[in-house]
Amino acid sequence: MEHVPPPAEELARLDRELAELDARRAQLLTRRTWLLAALRPPAPTAAPGWNPSGWGAPSGAPAQPWGYVPRQPSAPRGAQNVLLTLGGLLLTVAAVAFTLVSWGSMGIGGRSAVLAVVTLGAMAAPAVLLRRGLAATAEALAALALVLTLLDVYAVHAVAAPDTDGLGFTAVASAVLAALWTAYGLALGKLRLPLPAAVVLAQWPLLFWAWAAGAPAPVVGWALLATAVLDGAIALWGKGAGVRVTACVGGSAMGFSALMVGLALSTTASGPLGAVAPGVLLLAAAAAALAGAWRAPKGFARTGGVVAGLAAVAAVGGVPASALPDGWRVLAYLLCGLALTGVVRAGVPRDAARGVLAASGAVVAGALVWALPPLAAVLLGPVTLLSDVWAGSPEGFRSALGSTLPWAELAAAPVVLALVAGLLGAAYRWWPAVVRIAAPLAAPRTADTGTPGAGAPGAAGAAAPWPGWSGWSGAGAGARKRPSSATLRGVAGAGAVALGWGAFLLAGALLDVPYALAVAGETALVGGLLALAVRGTGGGRGATAVPVTALVAAVAGAVSVGVLALASEGASYAVFGALAALFAGAAVRAGAEVPRAVFAVAAVVWGTVLTGLAGRSLGLAPQETAPLVLVVPALTVLLGARLRRNPVALPVELTGALGALVAVGLAVSDTPFLALVLALCGVLAAGAAVRPERRPVAGYLAAALFVLATWVRLAASEVSFPEAYTLPVTVPALVVGVLRRRRDPEASSWTAYGPGLAATLLPSMAVAWTDTDWLRPLLLGVAALVITLLGARYRLQALLLLGGAVLALDGLHELAPYVVQVAGALPRWLPPALAGLLLLVVGATYEQRLRDARRLRDVLGRMR
């Protein structure tokens, strides 16, 4: 079936392809013009230095005029720069030493003359040097002149005005020096240092003036903001990259300081009237940031939008927040942050508007993070009940959580979650309207001009709206893939589900509902989430963001309410029975394989917990409960036989196997019960091995479990001669193996002889390892040697490996005392040295050892 895209998406795709064709045609025409010019015969009066090698300009290079000679890179002037830098530093040191040491030995006239001559000379010299092309020397002397002006200011304050206030004098001096160096830099435009230095000096006049006047904090904030605004203007219209970068850095520092002052005053205000003044300061900062973002490039525009949005939220939200209790202030900021979404229809430039929306998202995210600790306490608090199961039903929900959170100060947490969940749910429900509103901010840029929806006809993405558009954000190989409209809608729906679930849980904790109501409510909430998950996966459509989120929340909620129910015996049976029924029903109704498997596995887990609870109710010891726990694994084996090759069968059976492992763990403390449980597990494995698709794994597992159960039973009975019990099993097993090999020569030796040999060799090896007598290890070693030789002779892998392993372990057991004696007699440095030498030898012959290992593997692989 051919996919027909929506008209808007098809139009956007056509526009992008036309733009790429136009761009390629322009490149080819430019290249053709350059080649025509290059093929013309040179003029008789060609300019000297014309370079015909320009014909070989690489493809894609900009077209060059006829007779263009590429400029050769000049030789580096590293040595000259070093010399000039050292010279400037020495002169600066000399000037500082003169001012601090020799200044007092001169009269006022001499001082004035020296300062005037040296400073004027240092400032005048760069002009002469620039006319002669000595730019580096001029920069060095300009730096010296800057230092001299600072020293002049210090000298004037120390001699001419020693009684003036230091901060006020510094404010005036920095303003005068900023103006002086601005004029000097504009007059000598080729110098790079004066104008950035003037920008640095311009940071301090207003701030030092406010400090000198003892101004209150709001005035200091306004001084910082005015300085930041001045820096922003310089960054937008300043001359040179150095000036703009310096202004950006200074403006960022001053603006951040102003925002911090305003935010501190707003959050500590005693009432709404006290929050108005810092709010005005923050609003002015927001307006200044938005004005700068209006004209700034893309990245700076977004940053300015973010700053403007956050400052506006702090300004407007701080007034009502100051009148609210501590637990409700976050709601005021959240509402203001949500109001920022109105920027999509405010006519703000796209990049700045995106920054404001990012600020709105940051405010919402901050409010949600604030609500996370109580939600985590509700979900994880019931874990404290595991230490004392069935101790009795607590009075209220909070007492069951065991949390010491200040719940009164978190009263707004469920409201925050519910509000954001409601907005996301509304966006999910009316997504087409949301897309239409956000279309101006989501339209891709054109390939050439970089403006939204502007440019020549056929520009890429000129009219591509967001709905359903999942293409590239521009032409070219470096374009970024944007998420599709369906993906964003799914994210909104998933967020609504998760936050709504959290709001319900938090509401119950904050209201401190009775314990029984809390357990029933959480169980019902799990059922609702399961219904949502099943509805989203029905019809074989596969999992999307909303049903997956509902599935995860349902599992997490089931675990939480299950642990919460352990406080009461009746609640435990009711909750885990309901969970098993709910998840089993969801597994039957689910339309996708993965959710169905998850539901089925969860149902098996809850059923296993129910059997454990039944053993506790009957007063059984843990080892006595173990056989009862095996009821659920037995049911999973029967269910697997019913489902057969259904994809859900394997997860269900594996979960049942984990339940059997839990039963084994419960019976570990009692050896007879452990042997019984192992034997029962062997029966279940043998039952699974009846099915052909499970036989390769379940058959070996059943044999291993039966053998292990036998060994455990012998150990529990304190049998010192296990051969009396194992040999009667080994002999007929080997006879059966021989008959099997005669009928089927291709049968594996592990299938024919492995179980019979292991039934005797391994228990005997375990007993021989702790036997102090010599007869058993000798007989076992002789038997293992014979088995190994038979395996090598008849190329039987099971005999060779089993016999060889037992023979090696038996020999190690006999040699162990002597090895210990030798090791104790050797110097301590010798074993590490021998180990290192061995590693060196193995490393040097690594390739040969690797070939030997592969050859041995091939030989063993060819055995039966």
mmCIF file of N, CA, C and O in Angstrom, residues 37 52 104 226 250 323 475 482 527 541 544 574 618 700 745 765 784 823:
data_model
loop_
_atom_site.group_PDB
_atom_site.id
_atom_site.type_symbol
_atom_site.label_atom_id
_atom_site.label_comp_id
_atom_site.label_asym_id
_atom_site.label_seq_id
_atom_site.Cartn_x
_atom_site.Cartn_y
_atom_site.Cartn_z
ATOM 1 N N ALA A 37 36.142 32.444 -17.537
ATOM 2 C CA ALA A 37 37.142 33.488 -17.334
ATOM 3 C C ALA A 37 38.544 32.903 -17.324
ATOM 4 O O ALA A 37 39.502 33.511 -17.830
ATOM 5 N N PRO A 52 48.715 32.139 -12.691
ATOM 6 C CA PRO A 52 47.828 31.222 -13.429
ATOM 7 C C PRO A 52 47.417 30.006 -12.635
ATOM 8 O O PRO A 52 46.507 29.300 -13.026
ATOM 9 N N GLY A 104 57.633 59.746 46.450
ATOM 10 C CA GLY A 104 57.709 60.655 47.592
ATOM 11 C C GLY A 104 58.929 61.540 47.612
ATOM 12 O O GLY A 104 58.967 62.540 48.340
ATOM 13 N N ALA A 226 21.470 48.585 35.213
ATOM 14 C CA ALA A 226 21.820 49.627 34.243
ATOM 15 C C ALA A 226 23.148 49.319 33.569
ATOM 16 O O ALA A 226 23.315 49.517 32.355
ATOM 17 N N GLY A 250 30.792 40.885 30.596
ATOM 18 C CA GLY A 250 30.443 41.836 31.654
ATOM 19 C C GLY A 250 28.945 41.941 31.855
ATOM 20 O O GLY A 250 28.450 41.978 32.998
ATOM 21 N N ALA A 323 2.421 36.391 49.946
ATOM 22 C CA ALA A 323 1.233 36.372 50.795
ATOM 23 C C ALA A 323 0.746 34.962 51.084
ATOM 24 O O ALA A 323 -0.214 34.795 51.837
ATOM 25 N N ALA A 475 18.120 22.128 4.938
ATOM 26 C CA ALA A 475 18.803 21.360 3.916
ATOM 27 C C ALA A 475 20.251 21.184 4.296
ATOM 28 O O ALA A 475 20.826 21.960 5.012
ATOM 29 N N ARG A 482 14.090 16.435 13.709
ATOM 30 C CA ARG A 482 13.164 16.860 14.742
ATOM 31 C C ARG A 482 12.174 15.746 15.058
ATOM 32 O O ARG A 482 11.822 14.959 14.194
ATOM 33 N N GLY A 527 -5.598 -0.945 38.918
ATOM 34 C CA GLY A 527 -6.532 -1.485 37.945
ATOM 35 C C GLY A 527 -6.831 -0.504 36.817
ATOM 36 O O GLY A 527 -6.908 -0.889 35.641
ATOM 37 N N ARG A 541 -1.794 -3.036 17.776
ATOM 38 C CA ARG A 541 -1.171 -1.823 17.274
ATOM 39 C C ARG A 541 0.208 -1.576 17.870
ATOM 40 O O ARG A 541 0.899 -0.690 17.445
ATOM 41 N N THR A 544 2.769 2.271 22.599
ATOM 42 C CA THR A 544 3.130 3.662 22.397
ATOM 43 C C THR A 544 3.488 4.253 23.740
ATOM 44 O O THR A 544 3.516 3.560 24.755
ATOM 45 N N ALA A 574 -5.997 -9.849 50.293
ATOM 46 C CA ALA A 574 -6.901 -9.126 49.400
ATOM 47 C C ALA A 574 -6.133 -8.435 48.275
ATOM 48 O O ALA A 574 -6.510 -8.515 47.099
ATOM 49 N N LEU A 618 -0.388 -20.557 57.902
ATOM 50 C CA LEU A 618 -0.479 -21.908 58.464
ATOM 51 C C LEU A 618 0.545 -22.160 59.555
ATOM 52 O O LEU A 618 0.570 -23.252 60.134
ATOM 53 N N TYR A 700 18.333 -31.912 30.716
ATOM 54 C CA TYR A 700 19.575 -31.869 31.497
ATOM 55 C C TYR A 700 19.335 -31.294 32.886
ATOM 56 O O TYR A 700 19.929 -31.744 33.885
ATOM 57 N N PRO A 745 24.231 -44.715 17.098
ATOM 58 C CA PRO A 745 25.668 -44.408 17.250
ATOM 59 C C PRO A 745 25.968 -42.914 17.271
ATOM 60 O O PRO A 745 27.028 -42.498 17.755
ATOM 61 N N MET A 765 33.945 -37.949 44.768
ATOM 62 C CA MET A 765 34.979 -36.914 44.787
ATOM 63 C C MET A 765 34.752 -35.959 45.952
ATOM 64 O O MET A 765 35.698 -35.547 46.627
ATOM 65 N N ALA A 784 38.951 -43.169 37.829
ATOM 66 C CA ALA A 784 38.951 -42.001 36.947
ATOM 67 C C ALA A 784 39.961 -42.158 35.826
ATOM 68 O O ALA A 784 39.710 -41.751 34.687
ATOM 69 N N ALA A 823 55.593 -24.605 49.506
ATOM 70 C CA ALA A 823 55.334 -23.175 49.434
ATOM 71 C C ALA A 823 55.788 -22.469 50.703
ATOM 72 O O ALA A 823 56.278 -21.340 50.661
#
